[in-house]
Coordinates of C-alpha atoms in Angstrom, one line a residue:
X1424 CA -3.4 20.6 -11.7
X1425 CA -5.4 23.2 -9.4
X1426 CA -8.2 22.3 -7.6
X1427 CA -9.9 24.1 -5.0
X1428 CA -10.2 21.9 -1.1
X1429 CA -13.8 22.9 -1.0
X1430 CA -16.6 20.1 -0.9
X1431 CA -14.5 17.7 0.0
X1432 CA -15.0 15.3 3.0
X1433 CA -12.3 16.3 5.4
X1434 CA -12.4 13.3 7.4
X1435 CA -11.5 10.9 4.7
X1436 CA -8.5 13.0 3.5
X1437 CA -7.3 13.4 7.0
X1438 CA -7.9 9.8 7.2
X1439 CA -5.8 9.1 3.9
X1440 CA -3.3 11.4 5.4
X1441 CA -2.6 9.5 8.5
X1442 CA -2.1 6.7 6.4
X1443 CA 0.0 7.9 3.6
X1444 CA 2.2 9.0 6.6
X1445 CA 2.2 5.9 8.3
X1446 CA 3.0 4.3 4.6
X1447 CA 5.9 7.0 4.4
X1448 CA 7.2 6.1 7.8
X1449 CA 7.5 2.2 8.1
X1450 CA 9.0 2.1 4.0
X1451 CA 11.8 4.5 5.0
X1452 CA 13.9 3.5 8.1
X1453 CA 17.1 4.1 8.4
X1454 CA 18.3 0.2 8.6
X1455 CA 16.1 -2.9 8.1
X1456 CA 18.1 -4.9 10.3
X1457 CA 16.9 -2.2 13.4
X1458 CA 12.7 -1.9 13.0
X1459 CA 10.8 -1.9 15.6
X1460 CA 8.3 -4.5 16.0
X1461 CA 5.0 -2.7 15.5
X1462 CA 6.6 -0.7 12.7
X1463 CA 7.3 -4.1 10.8
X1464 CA 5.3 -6.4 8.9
X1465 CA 3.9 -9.8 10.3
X1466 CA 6.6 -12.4 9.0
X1467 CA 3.7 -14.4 7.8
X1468 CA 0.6 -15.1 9.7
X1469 CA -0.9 -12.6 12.4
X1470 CA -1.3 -9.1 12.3
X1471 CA 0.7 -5.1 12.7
X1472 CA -0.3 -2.0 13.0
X1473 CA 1.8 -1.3 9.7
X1474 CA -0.2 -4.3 8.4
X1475 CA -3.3 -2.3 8.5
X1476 CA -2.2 0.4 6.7
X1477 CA -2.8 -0.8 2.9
X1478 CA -6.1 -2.3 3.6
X1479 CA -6.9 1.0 5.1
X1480 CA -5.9 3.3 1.8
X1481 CA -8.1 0.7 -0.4
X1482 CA -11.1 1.1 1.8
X1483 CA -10.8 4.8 1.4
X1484 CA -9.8 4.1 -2.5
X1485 CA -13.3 2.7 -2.2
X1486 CA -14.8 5.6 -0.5
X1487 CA -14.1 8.0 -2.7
X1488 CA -14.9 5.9 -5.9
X1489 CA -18.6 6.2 -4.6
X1490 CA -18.4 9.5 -3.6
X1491 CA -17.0 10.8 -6.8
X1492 CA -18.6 8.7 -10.0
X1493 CA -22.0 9.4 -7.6
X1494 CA -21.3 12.8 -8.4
X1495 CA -20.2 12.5 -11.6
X1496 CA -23.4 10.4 -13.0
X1497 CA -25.7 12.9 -10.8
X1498 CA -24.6 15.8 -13.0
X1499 CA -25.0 13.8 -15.8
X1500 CA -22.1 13.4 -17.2
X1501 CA -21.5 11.0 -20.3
X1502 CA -20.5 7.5 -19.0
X1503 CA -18.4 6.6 -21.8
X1504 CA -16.2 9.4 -20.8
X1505 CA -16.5 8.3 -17.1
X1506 CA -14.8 4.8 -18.2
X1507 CA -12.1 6.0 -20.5
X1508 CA -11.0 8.2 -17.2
X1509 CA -11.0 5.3 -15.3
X1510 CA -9.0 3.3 -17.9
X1511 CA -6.5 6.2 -17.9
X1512 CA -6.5 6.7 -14.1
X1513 CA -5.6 2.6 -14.0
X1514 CA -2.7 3.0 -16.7
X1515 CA -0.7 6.1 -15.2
X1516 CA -0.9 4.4 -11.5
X1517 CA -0.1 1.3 -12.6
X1518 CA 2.6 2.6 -15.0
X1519 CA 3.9 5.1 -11.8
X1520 CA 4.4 1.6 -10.0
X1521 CA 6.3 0.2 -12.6
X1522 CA 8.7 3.2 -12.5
X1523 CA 8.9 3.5 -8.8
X1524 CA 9.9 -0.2 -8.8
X1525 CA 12.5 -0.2 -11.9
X1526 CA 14.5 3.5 -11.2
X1527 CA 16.9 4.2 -11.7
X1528 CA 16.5 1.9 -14.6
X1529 CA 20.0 1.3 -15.1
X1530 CA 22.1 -1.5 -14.8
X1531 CA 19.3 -1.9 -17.7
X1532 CA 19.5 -5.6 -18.0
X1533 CA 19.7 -6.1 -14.9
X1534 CA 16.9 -4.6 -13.8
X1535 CA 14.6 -5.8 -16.7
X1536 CA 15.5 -9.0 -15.1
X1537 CA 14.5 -8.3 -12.1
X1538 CA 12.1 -5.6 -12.1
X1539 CA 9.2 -6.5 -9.7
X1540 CA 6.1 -6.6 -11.5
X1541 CA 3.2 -6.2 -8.6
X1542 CA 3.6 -3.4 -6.2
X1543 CA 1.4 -1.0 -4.3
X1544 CA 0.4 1.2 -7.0
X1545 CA 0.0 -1.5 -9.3
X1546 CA -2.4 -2.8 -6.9
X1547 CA -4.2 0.1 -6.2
X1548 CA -4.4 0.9 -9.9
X1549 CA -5.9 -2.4 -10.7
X1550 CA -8.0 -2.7 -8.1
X1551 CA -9.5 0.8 -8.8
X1552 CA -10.3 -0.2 -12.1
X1553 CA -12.5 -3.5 -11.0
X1554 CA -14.2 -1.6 -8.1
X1555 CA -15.3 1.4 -10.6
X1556 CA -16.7 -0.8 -13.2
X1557 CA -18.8 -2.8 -10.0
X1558 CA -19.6 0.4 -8.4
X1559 CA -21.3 1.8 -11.9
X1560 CA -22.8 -1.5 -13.1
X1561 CA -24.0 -2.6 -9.6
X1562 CA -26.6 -1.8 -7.0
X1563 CA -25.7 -1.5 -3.9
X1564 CA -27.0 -4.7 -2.6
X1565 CA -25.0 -6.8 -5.2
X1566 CA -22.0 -4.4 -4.9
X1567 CA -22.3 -6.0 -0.9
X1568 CA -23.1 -9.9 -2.2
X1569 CA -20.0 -9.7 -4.8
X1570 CA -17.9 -8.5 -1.9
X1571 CA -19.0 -11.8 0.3
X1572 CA -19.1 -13.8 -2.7
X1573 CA -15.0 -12.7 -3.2
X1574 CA -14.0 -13.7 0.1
X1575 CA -16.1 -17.1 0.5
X1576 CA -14.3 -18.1 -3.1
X1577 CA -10.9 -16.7 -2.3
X1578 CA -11.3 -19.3 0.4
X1579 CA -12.0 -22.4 -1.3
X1580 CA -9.5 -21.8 -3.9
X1581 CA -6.5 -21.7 -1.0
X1582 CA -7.7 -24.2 1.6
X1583 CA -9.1 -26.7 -1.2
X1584 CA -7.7 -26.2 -4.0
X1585 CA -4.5 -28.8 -4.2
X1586 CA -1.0 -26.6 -5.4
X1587 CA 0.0 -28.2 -8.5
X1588 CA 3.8 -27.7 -7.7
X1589 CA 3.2 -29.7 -4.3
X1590 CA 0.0 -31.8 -4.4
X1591 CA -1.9 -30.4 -1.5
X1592 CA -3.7 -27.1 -0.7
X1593 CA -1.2 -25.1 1.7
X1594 CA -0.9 -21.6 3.4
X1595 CA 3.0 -22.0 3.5
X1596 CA 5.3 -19.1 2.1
X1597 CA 6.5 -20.2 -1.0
X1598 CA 4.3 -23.1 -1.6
X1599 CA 0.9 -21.6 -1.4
X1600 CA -1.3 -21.3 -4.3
X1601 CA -0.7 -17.3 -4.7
X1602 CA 2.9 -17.9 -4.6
X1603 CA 2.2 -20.8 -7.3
X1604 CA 0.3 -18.6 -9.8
X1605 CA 2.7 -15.4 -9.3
X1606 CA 5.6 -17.7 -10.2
X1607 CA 3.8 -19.5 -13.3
X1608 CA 2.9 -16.5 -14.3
X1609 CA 5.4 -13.5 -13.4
X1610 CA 8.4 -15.9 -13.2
X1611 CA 9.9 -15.6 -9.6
X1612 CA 12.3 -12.8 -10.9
X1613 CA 9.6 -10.1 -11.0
X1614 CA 8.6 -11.0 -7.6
X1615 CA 9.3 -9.7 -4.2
X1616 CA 12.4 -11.5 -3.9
X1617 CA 13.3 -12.6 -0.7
X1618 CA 16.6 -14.4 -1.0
X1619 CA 18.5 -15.3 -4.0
X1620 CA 21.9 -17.2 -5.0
X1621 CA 24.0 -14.2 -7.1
X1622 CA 27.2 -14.3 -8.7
X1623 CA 29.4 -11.4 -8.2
X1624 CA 31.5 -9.5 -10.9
X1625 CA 34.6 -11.0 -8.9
X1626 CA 33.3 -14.4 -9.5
X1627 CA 32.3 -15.0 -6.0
X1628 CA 28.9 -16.5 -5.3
X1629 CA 26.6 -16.1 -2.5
X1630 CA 23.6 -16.3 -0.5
X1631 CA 21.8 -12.8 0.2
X1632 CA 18.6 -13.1 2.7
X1633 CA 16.9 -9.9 2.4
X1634 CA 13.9 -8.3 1.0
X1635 CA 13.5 -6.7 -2.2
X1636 CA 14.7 -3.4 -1.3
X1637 CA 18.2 -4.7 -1.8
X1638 CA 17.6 -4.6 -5.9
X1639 CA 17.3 -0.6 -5.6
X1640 CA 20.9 -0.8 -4.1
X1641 CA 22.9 0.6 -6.6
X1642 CA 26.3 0.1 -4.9
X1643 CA 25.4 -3.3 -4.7
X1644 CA 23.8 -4.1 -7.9
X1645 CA 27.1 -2.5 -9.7
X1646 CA 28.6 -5.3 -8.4
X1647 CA 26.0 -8.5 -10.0
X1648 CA 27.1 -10.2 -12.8
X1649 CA 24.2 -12.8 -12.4
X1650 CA 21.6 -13.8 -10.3
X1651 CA 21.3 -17.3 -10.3
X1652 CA 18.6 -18.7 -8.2
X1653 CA 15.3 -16.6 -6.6
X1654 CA 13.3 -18.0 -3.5
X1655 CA 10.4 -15.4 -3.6
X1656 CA 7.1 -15.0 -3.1
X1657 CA 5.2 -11.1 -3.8
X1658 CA 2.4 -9.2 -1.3
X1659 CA 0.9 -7.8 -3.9
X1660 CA 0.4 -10.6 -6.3
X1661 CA -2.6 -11.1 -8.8
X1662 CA -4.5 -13.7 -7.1
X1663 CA -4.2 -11.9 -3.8
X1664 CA -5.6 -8.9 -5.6
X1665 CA -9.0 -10.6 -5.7
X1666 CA -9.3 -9.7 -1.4
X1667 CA -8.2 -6.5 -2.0
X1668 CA -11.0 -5.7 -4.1
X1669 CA -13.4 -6.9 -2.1
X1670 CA -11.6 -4.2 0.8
X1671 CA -12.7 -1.6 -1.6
X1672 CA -16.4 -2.3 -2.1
X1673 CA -16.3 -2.5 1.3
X1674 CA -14.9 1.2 1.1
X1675 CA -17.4 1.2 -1.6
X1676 CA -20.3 0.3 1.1
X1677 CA -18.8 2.5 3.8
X1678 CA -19.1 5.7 0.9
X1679 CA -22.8 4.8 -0.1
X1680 CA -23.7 4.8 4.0
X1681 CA -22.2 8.4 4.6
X1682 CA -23.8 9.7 1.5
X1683 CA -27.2 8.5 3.0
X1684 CA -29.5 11.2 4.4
X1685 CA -29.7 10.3 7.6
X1686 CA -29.1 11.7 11.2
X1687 CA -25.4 12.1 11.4
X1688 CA -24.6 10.0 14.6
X1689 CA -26.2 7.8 13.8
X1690 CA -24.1 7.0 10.9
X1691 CA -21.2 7.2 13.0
X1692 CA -22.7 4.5 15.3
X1693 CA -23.8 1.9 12.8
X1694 CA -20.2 2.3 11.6
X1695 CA -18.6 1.5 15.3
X1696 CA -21.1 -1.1 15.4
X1697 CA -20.3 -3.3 12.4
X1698 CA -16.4 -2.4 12.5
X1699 CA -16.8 -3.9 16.5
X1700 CA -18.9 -7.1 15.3
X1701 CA -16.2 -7.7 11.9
X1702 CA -13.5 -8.0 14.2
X1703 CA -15.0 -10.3 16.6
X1704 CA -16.2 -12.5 13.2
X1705 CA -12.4 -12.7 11.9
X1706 CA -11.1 -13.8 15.6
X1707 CA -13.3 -17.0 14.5
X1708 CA -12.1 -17.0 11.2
X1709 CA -8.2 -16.7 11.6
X1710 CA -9.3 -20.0 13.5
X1711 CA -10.1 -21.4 9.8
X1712 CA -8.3 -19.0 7.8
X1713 CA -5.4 -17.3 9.3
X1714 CA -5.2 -13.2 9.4
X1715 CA -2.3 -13.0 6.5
X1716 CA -1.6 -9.7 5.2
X1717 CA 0.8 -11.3 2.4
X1718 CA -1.7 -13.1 1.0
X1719 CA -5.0 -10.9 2.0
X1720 CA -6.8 -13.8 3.5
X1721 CA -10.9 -13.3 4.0
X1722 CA -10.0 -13.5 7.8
X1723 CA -7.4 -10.1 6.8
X1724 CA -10.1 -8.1 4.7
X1725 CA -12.7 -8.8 7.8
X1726 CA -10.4 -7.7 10.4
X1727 CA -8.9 -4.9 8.6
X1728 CA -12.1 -3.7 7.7
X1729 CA -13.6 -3.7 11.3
X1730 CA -10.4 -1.6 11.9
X1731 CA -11.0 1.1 9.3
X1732 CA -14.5 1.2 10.2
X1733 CA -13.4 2.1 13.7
X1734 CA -10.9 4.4 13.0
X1735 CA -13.0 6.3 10.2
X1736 CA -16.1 6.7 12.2
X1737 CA -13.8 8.8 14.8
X1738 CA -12.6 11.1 12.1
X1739 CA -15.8 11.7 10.7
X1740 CA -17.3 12.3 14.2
X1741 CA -14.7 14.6 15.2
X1742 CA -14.0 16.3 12.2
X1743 CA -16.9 16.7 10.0
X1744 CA -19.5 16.1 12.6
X1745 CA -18.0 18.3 15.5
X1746 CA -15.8 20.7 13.6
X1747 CA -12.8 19.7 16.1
X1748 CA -10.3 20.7 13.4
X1749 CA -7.5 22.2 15.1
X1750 CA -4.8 18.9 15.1
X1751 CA -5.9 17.9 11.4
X1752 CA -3.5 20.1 8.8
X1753 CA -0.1 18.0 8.8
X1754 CA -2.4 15.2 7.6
X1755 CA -4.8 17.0 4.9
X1756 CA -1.1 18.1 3.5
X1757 CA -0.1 14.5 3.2
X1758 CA -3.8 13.6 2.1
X1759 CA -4.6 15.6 -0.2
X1760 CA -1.5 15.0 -2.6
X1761 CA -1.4 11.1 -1.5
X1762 CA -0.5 9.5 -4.5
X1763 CA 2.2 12.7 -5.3
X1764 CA 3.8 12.7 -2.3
X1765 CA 4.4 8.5 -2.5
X1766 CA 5.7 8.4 -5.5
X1767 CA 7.7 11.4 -5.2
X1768 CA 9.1 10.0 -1.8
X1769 CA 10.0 6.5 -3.5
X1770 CA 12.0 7.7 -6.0
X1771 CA 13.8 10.7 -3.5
X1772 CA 14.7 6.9 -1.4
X1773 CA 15.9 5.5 -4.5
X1774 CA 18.2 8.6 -5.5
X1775 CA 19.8 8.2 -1.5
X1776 CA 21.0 4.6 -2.6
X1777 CA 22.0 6.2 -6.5
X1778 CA 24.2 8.8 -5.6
X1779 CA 27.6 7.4 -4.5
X1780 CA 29.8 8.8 -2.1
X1781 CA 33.5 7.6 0.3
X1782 CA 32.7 7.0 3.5
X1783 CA 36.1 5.9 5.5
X1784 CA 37.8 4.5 2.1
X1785 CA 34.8 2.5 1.1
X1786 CA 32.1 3.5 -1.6
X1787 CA 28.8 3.9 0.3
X1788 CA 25.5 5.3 -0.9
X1789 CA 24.3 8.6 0.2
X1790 CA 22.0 7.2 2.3
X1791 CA 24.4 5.1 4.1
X1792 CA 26.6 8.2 4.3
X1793 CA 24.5 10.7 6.0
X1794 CA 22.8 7.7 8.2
X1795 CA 26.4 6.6 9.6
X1796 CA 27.5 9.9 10.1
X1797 CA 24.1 11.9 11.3
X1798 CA 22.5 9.4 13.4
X1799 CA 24.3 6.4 14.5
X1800 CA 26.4 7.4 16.0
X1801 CA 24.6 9.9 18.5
X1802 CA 21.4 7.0 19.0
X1803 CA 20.9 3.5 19.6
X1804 CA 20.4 1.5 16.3
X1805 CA 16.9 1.5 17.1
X1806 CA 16.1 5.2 17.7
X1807 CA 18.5 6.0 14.8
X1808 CA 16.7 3.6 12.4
X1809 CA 13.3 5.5 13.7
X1810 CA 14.3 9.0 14.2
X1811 CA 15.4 8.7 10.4
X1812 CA 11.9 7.8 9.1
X1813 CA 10.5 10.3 11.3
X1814 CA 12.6 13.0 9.8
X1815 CA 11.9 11.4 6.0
X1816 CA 8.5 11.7 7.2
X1817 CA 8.7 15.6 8.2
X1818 CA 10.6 16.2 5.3
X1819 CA 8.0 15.5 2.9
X1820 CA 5.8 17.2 4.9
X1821 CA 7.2 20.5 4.6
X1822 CA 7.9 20.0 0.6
X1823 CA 4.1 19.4 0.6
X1824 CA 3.2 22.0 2.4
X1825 CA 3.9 24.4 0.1
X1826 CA 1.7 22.7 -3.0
X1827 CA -0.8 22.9 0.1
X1828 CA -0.2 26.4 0.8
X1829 CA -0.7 27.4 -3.1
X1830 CA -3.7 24.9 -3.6
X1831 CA -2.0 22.6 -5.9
X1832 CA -3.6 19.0 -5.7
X1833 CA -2.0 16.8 -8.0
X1834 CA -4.5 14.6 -9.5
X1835 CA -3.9 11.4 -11.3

């Protein structure tokens, strides 16, 4: 679909850019076992810079809700037809997720047994939907006290409410009560599995620590007969998704603020000023409530939104307030076909670990290939893990260049 980049608010796609890079860059190294610190996630509590970077697309998801259904119920358009967009918009993103997490769909049993059910787009998609419906039924003001009202309830229900499975309320990994109702609910299959007992076509059984992304190994999943036993828990669970909404009426907040007719700086200001205060409030609240990016804590929406405050309030400055323009392109390219180019680059990650190749007399993926070959053995395991995201990263940057350069903006 065409669309003309006219009217648009430079500063928030730049902004969406930098993080749809960031996203690109920390999903896509070229060994898990060799991540720099800062490129990883928190193993449980505390807080990364990758760990700001899906609060920060979910503000802006918020952003631009209020910029565009403002719009949209300005010029009168018909509201039923506003809401059967947003239902639509909720079903393709959330049906993208489910294909990004289940491709190459084949071995199919296998992977209908252990396709993971939440995931970022499913998250994004569902939390679009609920900050919409707010956003168009609300006022401002209760738009802010349902936010407030999220995060003081999200609260109780972990730190008081006891965990069935274990008698008492916990923040632990697989005993919490997210975990509780994602297992109960999703079956620990469909979760982000994080080790798992499996029994091999040869009959041999073992123990495989690792992450999820080891289910969109086809080399290795060739080789599953069964997998026996799960120990998972899932970032982007449905109880967790309750925070995340309230990140995006935050966003939400943030959009109504900018649209305000006021002097410009001082805008930009007010902004500094609460993102500067929000992250002083969650240093005392991770003292209560621990800054968790698995399960979204209160403390994590706080913090995280202090941070995107911040870091907005500099693009807009800079960019739509000063004009300074001249570093921003390789990040409107990657902003302004966000969803397109993540989806696109999942599934060119997943194709790597399809296609099969020999490597040496053993059957490798392609990915293996071409990163045993091309990169370590010229860098450290470190730099080679990095310098591969980095050229994933500028990769997708030239394929997206060119929808840029023909002004092609694929809208969901």
């Amino acid at each position: 679909m065409e669309n003309k980049l006219s009217n648009r608010l430079l500063s928030l796609d730049v902004f969406r850019g930098i993080t749809i890079m960031g996203m690109i860059l920390v999903n896509n190294p070229g060994s898990w076992s060799y991540v720099y610190p800062a490129l990883g996630h928190a193993e449980w509590h505390g807080v990364t810079p990758t760990d700001l970077i899906f609060p920060f697309f979910l503000f802006m998801v918020g952003i631009t809700t209020a910029f565009s259904l403002t719009r949209r119920k300005e010029s009168g358009e018909n509201l039923t037809k506003i809401y059967l967009q947003i239902i639509r918009r909720t079903i393709i993103l959330f049906v993208l997720g489910l294909i990004l997490a289940s491709f190459p769909f084949y071995p199919f049993e296998k992977y209908i047994y252990t396709i993971r059910i939440p995931g970022v787009l499913q998250r994004i998609a569902i939390v679009y939907f609920f900050t919409s419906i707010i956003f168009l039924k609300t006022s401002t003001k209760t738009q802010g006290i349902i936010a407030l009202s999220i995060l003081i309830f999200y609260w109780a229900l972990l730190m008081l409410v006891p965990v069935p499975s274990v008698g008492y309320p916990n923040l632990d990994k697989y005993t919490n009560l997210v975990t509780y109702i994602d297992k109960l609910i999703l079956g620990a299959n469909h979760l982000w599995i994080k080790s798992a007992t499996i029994l091999l076509n040869d009959g041999t059984v073992i123990q495989k620590p690792i992450s999820g992304t080891w289910l969109y190994d086809h080399v290795f999943m060739k080789n599953v007969k069964q997998i026996i036993e799960v120990k998972a828990f899932d970032p982007e669970g449905l109880l967790s998704t309750l925070p995340a909404i309230a990140t995006a009426l935050t966003g939400v907040l943030t959009g109504t603020w900018i649209r305000k007719k006021i002097d410009e700086n001082e805008k930009v200001l007010w902004m500094m000023v609460i993102g500067n205060f929000l992250l002083v409030i969650s240093m005392f609240m991770d003292m209560w409530f621990p800054i968790n990016k698995n399960l979204w804590t209160s403390s994590y929406v706080v913090y995280t939104t202090g941070m995107a405050l911040i870091i907005f309030s500099i693009c807009y400055f800079l960019i739509d307030i000063k004009k300074i323009t001249w570093w921003t392109k390789p990040f409107l390219i990657y902003g302004t076909n966000a969803i397109t180019v993540f989806f696109l680059s999942g599934i060119f990650a997943r194709i790597l670990n399809i296609i099969e190749v020999t490597d040496k007399g053993k059957v490798v993926s392609l990915k293996a290939f071409l990163y045993n070959n091309l990169f370590t053995p010229f860098f450290s395991s470190y730099i080679a893990s990095f310098l591969w995201a980095v050229i994933f990263v500028l990769l997708w940057l030239g394929l997206m260049s060119i929808l840029y350069r023909k002004n092609i903006f694929i809208k969901i």
